[in-house]
Tab-separated table of C-alpha atoms in Angstrom:
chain	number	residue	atom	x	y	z
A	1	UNK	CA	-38.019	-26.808	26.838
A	2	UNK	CA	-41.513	-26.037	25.302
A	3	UNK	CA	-44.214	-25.503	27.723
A	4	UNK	CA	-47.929	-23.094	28.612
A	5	UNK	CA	-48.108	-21.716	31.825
A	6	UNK	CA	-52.202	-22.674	32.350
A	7	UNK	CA	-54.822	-22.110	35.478
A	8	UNK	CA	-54.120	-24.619	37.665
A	9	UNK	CA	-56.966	-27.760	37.441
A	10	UNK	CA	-59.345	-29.729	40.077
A	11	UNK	CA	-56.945	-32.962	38.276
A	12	UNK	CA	-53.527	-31.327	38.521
A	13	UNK	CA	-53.876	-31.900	42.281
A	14	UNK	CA	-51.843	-35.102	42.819
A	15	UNK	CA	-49.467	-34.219	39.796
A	16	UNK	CA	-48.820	-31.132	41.916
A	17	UNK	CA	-48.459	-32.993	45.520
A	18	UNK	CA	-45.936	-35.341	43.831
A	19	UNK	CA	-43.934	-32.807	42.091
A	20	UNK	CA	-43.524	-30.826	45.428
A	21	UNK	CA	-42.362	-33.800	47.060
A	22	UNK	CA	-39.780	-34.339	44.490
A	23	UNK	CA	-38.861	-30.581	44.169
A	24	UNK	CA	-38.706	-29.977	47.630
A	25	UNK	CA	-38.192	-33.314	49.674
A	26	UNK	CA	-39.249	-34.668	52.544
A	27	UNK	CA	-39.788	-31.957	54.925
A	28	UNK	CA	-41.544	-29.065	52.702
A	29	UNK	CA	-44.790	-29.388	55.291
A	30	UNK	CA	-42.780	-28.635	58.199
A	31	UNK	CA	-42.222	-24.568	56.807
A	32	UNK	CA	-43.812	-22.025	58.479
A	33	UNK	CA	-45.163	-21.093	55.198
A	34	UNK	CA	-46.824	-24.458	55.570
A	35	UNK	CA	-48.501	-23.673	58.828
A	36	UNK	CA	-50.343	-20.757	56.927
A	37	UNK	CA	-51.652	-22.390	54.189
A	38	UNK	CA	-52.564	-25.967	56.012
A	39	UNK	CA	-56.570	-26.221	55.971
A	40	UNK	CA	-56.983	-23.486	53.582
A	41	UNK	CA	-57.756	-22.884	49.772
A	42	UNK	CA	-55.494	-20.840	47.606
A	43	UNK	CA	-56.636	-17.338	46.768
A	44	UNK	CA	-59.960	-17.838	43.559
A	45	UNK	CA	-57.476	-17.212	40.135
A	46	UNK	CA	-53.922	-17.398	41.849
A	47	UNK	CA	-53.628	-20.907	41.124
A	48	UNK	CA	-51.061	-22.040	38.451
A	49	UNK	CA	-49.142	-24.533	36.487
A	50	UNK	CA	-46.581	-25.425	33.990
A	51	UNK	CA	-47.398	-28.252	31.343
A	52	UNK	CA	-44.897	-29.689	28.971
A	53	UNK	CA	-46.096	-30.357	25.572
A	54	UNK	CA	-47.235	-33.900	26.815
A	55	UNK	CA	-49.668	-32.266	29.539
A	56	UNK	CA	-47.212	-33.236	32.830
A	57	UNK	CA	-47.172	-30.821	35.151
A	58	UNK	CA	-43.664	-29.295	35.630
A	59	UNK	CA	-44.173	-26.366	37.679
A	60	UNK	CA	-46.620	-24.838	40.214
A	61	UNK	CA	-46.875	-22.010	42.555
A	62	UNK	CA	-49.989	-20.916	44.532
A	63	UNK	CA	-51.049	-17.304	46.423
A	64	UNK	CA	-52.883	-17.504	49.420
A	65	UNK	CA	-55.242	-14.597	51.566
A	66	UNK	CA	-52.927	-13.716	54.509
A	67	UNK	CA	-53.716	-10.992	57.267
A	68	UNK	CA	-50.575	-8.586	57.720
A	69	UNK	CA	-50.997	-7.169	60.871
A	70	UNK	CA	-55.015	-6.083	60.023
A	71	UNK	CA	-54.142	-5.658	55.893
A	72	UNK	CA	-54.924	-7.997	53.327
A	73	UNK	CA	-52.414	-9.640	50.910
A	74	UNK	CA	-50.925	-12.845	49.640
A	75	UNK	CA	-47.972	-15.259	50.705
A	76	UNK	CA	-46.833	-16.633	47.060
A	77	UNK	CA	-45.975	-20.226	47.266
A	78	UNK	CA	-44.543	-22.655	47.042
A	79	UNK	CA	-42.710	-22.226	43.697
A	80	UNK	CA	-41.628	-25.451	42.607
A	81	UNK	CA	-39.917	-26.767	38.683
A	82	UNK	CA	-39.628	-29.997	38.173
A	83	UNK	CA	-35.728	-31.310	38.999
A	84	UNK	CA	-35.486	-31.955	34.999
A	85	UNK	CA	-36.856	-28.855	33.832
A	86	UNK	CA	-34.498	-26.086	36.313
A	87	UNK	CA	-33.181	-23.764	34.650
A	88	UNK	CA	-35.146	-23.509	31.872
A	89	UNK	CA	-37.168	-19.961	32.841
A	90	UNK	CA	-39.783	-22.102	34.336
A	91	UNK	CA	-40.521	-20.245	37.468
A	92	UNK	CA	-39.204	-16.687	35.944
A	93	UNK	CA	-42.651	-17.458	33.646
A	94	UNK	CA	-44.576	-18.690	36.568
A	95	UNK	CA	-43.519	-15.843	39.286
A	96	UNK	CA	-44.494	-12.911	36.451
A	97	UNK	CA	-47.796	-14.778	35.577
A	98	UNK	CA	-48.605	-14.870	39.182
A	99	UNK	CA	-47.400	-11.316	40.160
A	100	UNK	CA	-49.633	-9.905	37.090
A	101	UNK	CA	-52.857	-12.089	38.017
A	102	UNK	CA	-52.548	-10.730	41.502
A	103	UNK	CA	-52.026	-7.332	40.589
A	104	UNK	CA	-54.995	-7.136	38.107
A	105	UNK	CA	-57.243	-8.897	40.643
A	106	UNK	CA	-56.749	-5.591	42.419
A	107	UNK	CA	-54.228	-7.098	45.212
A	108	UNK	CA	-51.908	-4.809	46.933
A	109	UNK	CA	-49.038	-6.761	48.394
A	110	UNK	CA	-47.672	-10.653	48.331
A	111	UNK	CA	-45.182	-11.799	50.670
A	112	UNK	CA	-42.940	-15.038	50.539
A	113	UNK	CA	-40.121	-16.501	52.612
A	114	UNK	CA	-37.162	-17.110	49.674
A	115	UNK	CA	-33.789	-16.757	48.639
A	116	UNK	CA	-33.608	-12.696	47.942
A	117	UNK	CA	-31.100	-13.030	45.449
A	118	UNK	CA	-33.356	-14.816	43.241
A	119	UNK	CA	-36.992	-13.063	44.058
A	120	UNK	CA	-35.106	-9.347	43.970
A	121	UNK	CA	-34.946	-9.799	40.086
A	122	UNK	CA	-39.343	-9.460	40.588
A	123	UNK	CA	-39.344	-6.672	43.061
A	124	UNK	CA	-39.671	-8.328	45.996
A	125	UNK	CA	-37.342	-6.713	49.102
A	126	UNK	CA	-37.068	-7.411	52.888
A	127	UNK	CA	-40.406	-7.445	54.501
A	128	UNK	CA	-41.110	-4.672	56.841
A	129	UNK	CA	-39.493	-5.403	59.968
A	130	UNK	CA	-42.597	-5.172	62.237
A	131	UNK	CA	-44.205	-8.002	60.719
A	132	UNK	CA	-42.918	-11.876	61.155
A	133	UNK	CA	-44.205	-15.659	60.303
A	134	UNK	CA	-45.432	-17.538	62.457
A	135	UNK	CA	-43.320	-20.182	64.065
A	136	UNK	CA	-39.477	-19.846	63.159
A	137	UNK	CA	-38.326	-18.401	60.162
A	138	UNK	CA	-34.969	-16.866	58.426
A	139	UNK	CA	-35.465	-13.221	58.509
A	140	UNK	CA	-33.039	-12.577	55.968
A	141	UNK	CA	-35.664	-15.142	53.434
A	142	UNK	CA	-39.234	-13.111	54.836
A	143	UNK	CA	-39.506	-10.871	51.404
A	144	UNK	CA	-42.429	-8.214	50.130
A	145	UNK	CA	-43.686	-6.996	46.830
A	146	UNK	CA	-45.920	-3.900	47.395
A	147	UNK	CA	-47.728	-3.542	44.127
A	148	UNK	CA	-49.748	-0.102	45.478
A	149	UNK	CA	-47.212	2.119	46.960
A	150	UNK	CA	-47.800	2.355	50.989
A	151	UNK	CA	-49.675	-1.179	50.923
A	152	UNK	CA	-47.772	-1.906	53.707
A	153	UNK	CA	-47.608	1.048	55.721
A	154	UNK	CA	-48.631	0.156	59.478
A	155	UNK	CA	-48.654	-3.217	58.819
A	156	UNK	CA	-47.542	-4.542	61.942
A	157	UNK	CA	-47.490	-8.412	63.236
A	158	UNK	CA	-47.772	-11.793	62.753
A	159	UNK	CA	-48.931	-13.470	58.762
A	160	UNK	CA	-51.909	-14.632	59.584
A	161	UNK	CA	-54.005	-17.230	57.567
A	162	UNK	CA	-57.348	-15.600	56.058
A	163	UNK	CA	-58.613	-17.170	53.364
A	164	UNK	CA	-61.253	-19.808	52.866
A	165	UNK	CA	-60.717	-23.124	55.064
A	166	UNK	CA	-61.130	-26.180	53.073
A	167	UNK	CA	-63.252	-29.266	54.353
A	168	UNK	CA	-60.701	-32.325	54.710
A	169	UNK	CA	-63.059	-34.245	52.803
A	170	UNK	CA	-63.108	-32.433	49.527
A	171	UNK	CA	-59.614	-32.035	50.121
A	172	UNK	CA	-59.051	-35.913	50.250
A	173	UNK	CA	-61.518	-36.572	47.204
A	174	UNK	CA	-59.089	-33.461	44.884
A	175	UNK	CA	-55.986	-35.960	46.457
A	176	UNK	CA	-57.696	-39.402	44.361
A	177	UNK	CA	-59.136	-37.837	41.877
């Protein structure tokens, strides 16, 4: 399957929304990943999408400002591929692009909550047991990239949100558009 990985658009909003819904189902808002990034923006240039050669938007994955326990990094996510277009090296593409626009924005550690067998194969490892997500979560799934060795050291508590809130009104106008 032909397709650009491309900076994620103002218009690919409700492409996006729908594409999660089909990707993940029903109850993809009730994650405690969800909790974290509810009310706020993704991180400025960590915002990106697949396109097939028609323009539709077959992949997505966001980073986000989190606190770790009074250090500054990113929760990657969610990483969704269209149903059609699994398998194809869709979200390898999208999960390097992502981990190379953080790391030459100068960003020292992303976190995610994941299947480790498939987020090992981009460095990612068990997160350091002092820190947790909010609200219940599969330890086992709660992975780290460090991408400055010792990023993490001391890091100890609870993911906090910390970027930039978002006003629900631009928020619903980016949903019409």
């Amino acid at each position: 399957m032909l397709y650009a990985t491309t900076d994620e658009r103002p218009g690919d909003v409700r492409a996006r929304e729908a594409l999660l819904d089909r990707a993940m189902g029903p109850h993809r808002r009730r994650k405690s990943s969800e909790a974290i990034r509810r009310g706020r923006l993704p991180a400025d240039g960590l915002s990106f999408v697949a396109r097939s050669l028609s323009g539709a938007v077959i992949g997505t994955v966001r980073l986000w400002h989190v606190d770790a326990g009074g250090i500054p990094a990113l929760l990657l996510g969610p990483l969704a591929v269209a149903p059609e277009a699994k398998g194809t090296g869709i979200g390898s593409a999208l999960m390097i692009h992502a981990i190379a626009a953080a790391e030459r924005l100068g960003h020292k550690a992303i976190f995610l909550v994941g299947d480790a067998s498939y987020y090992e194969r981009f460095g990612f490892e068990p997160a350091p047991a002092t820190l947790a997500m909010p609200g219940p979560f599969d330890r086992e799934r709660f992975l780290a990239l460090t991408l400055e060795p010792g990023a993490l050291d001391g890091a100890a508590g609870i993911l906090r949100p910390s970027g930039a809130k978002c006003s629900r009104m631009p928020a619903m106008r980016a949903l019409a558009a």
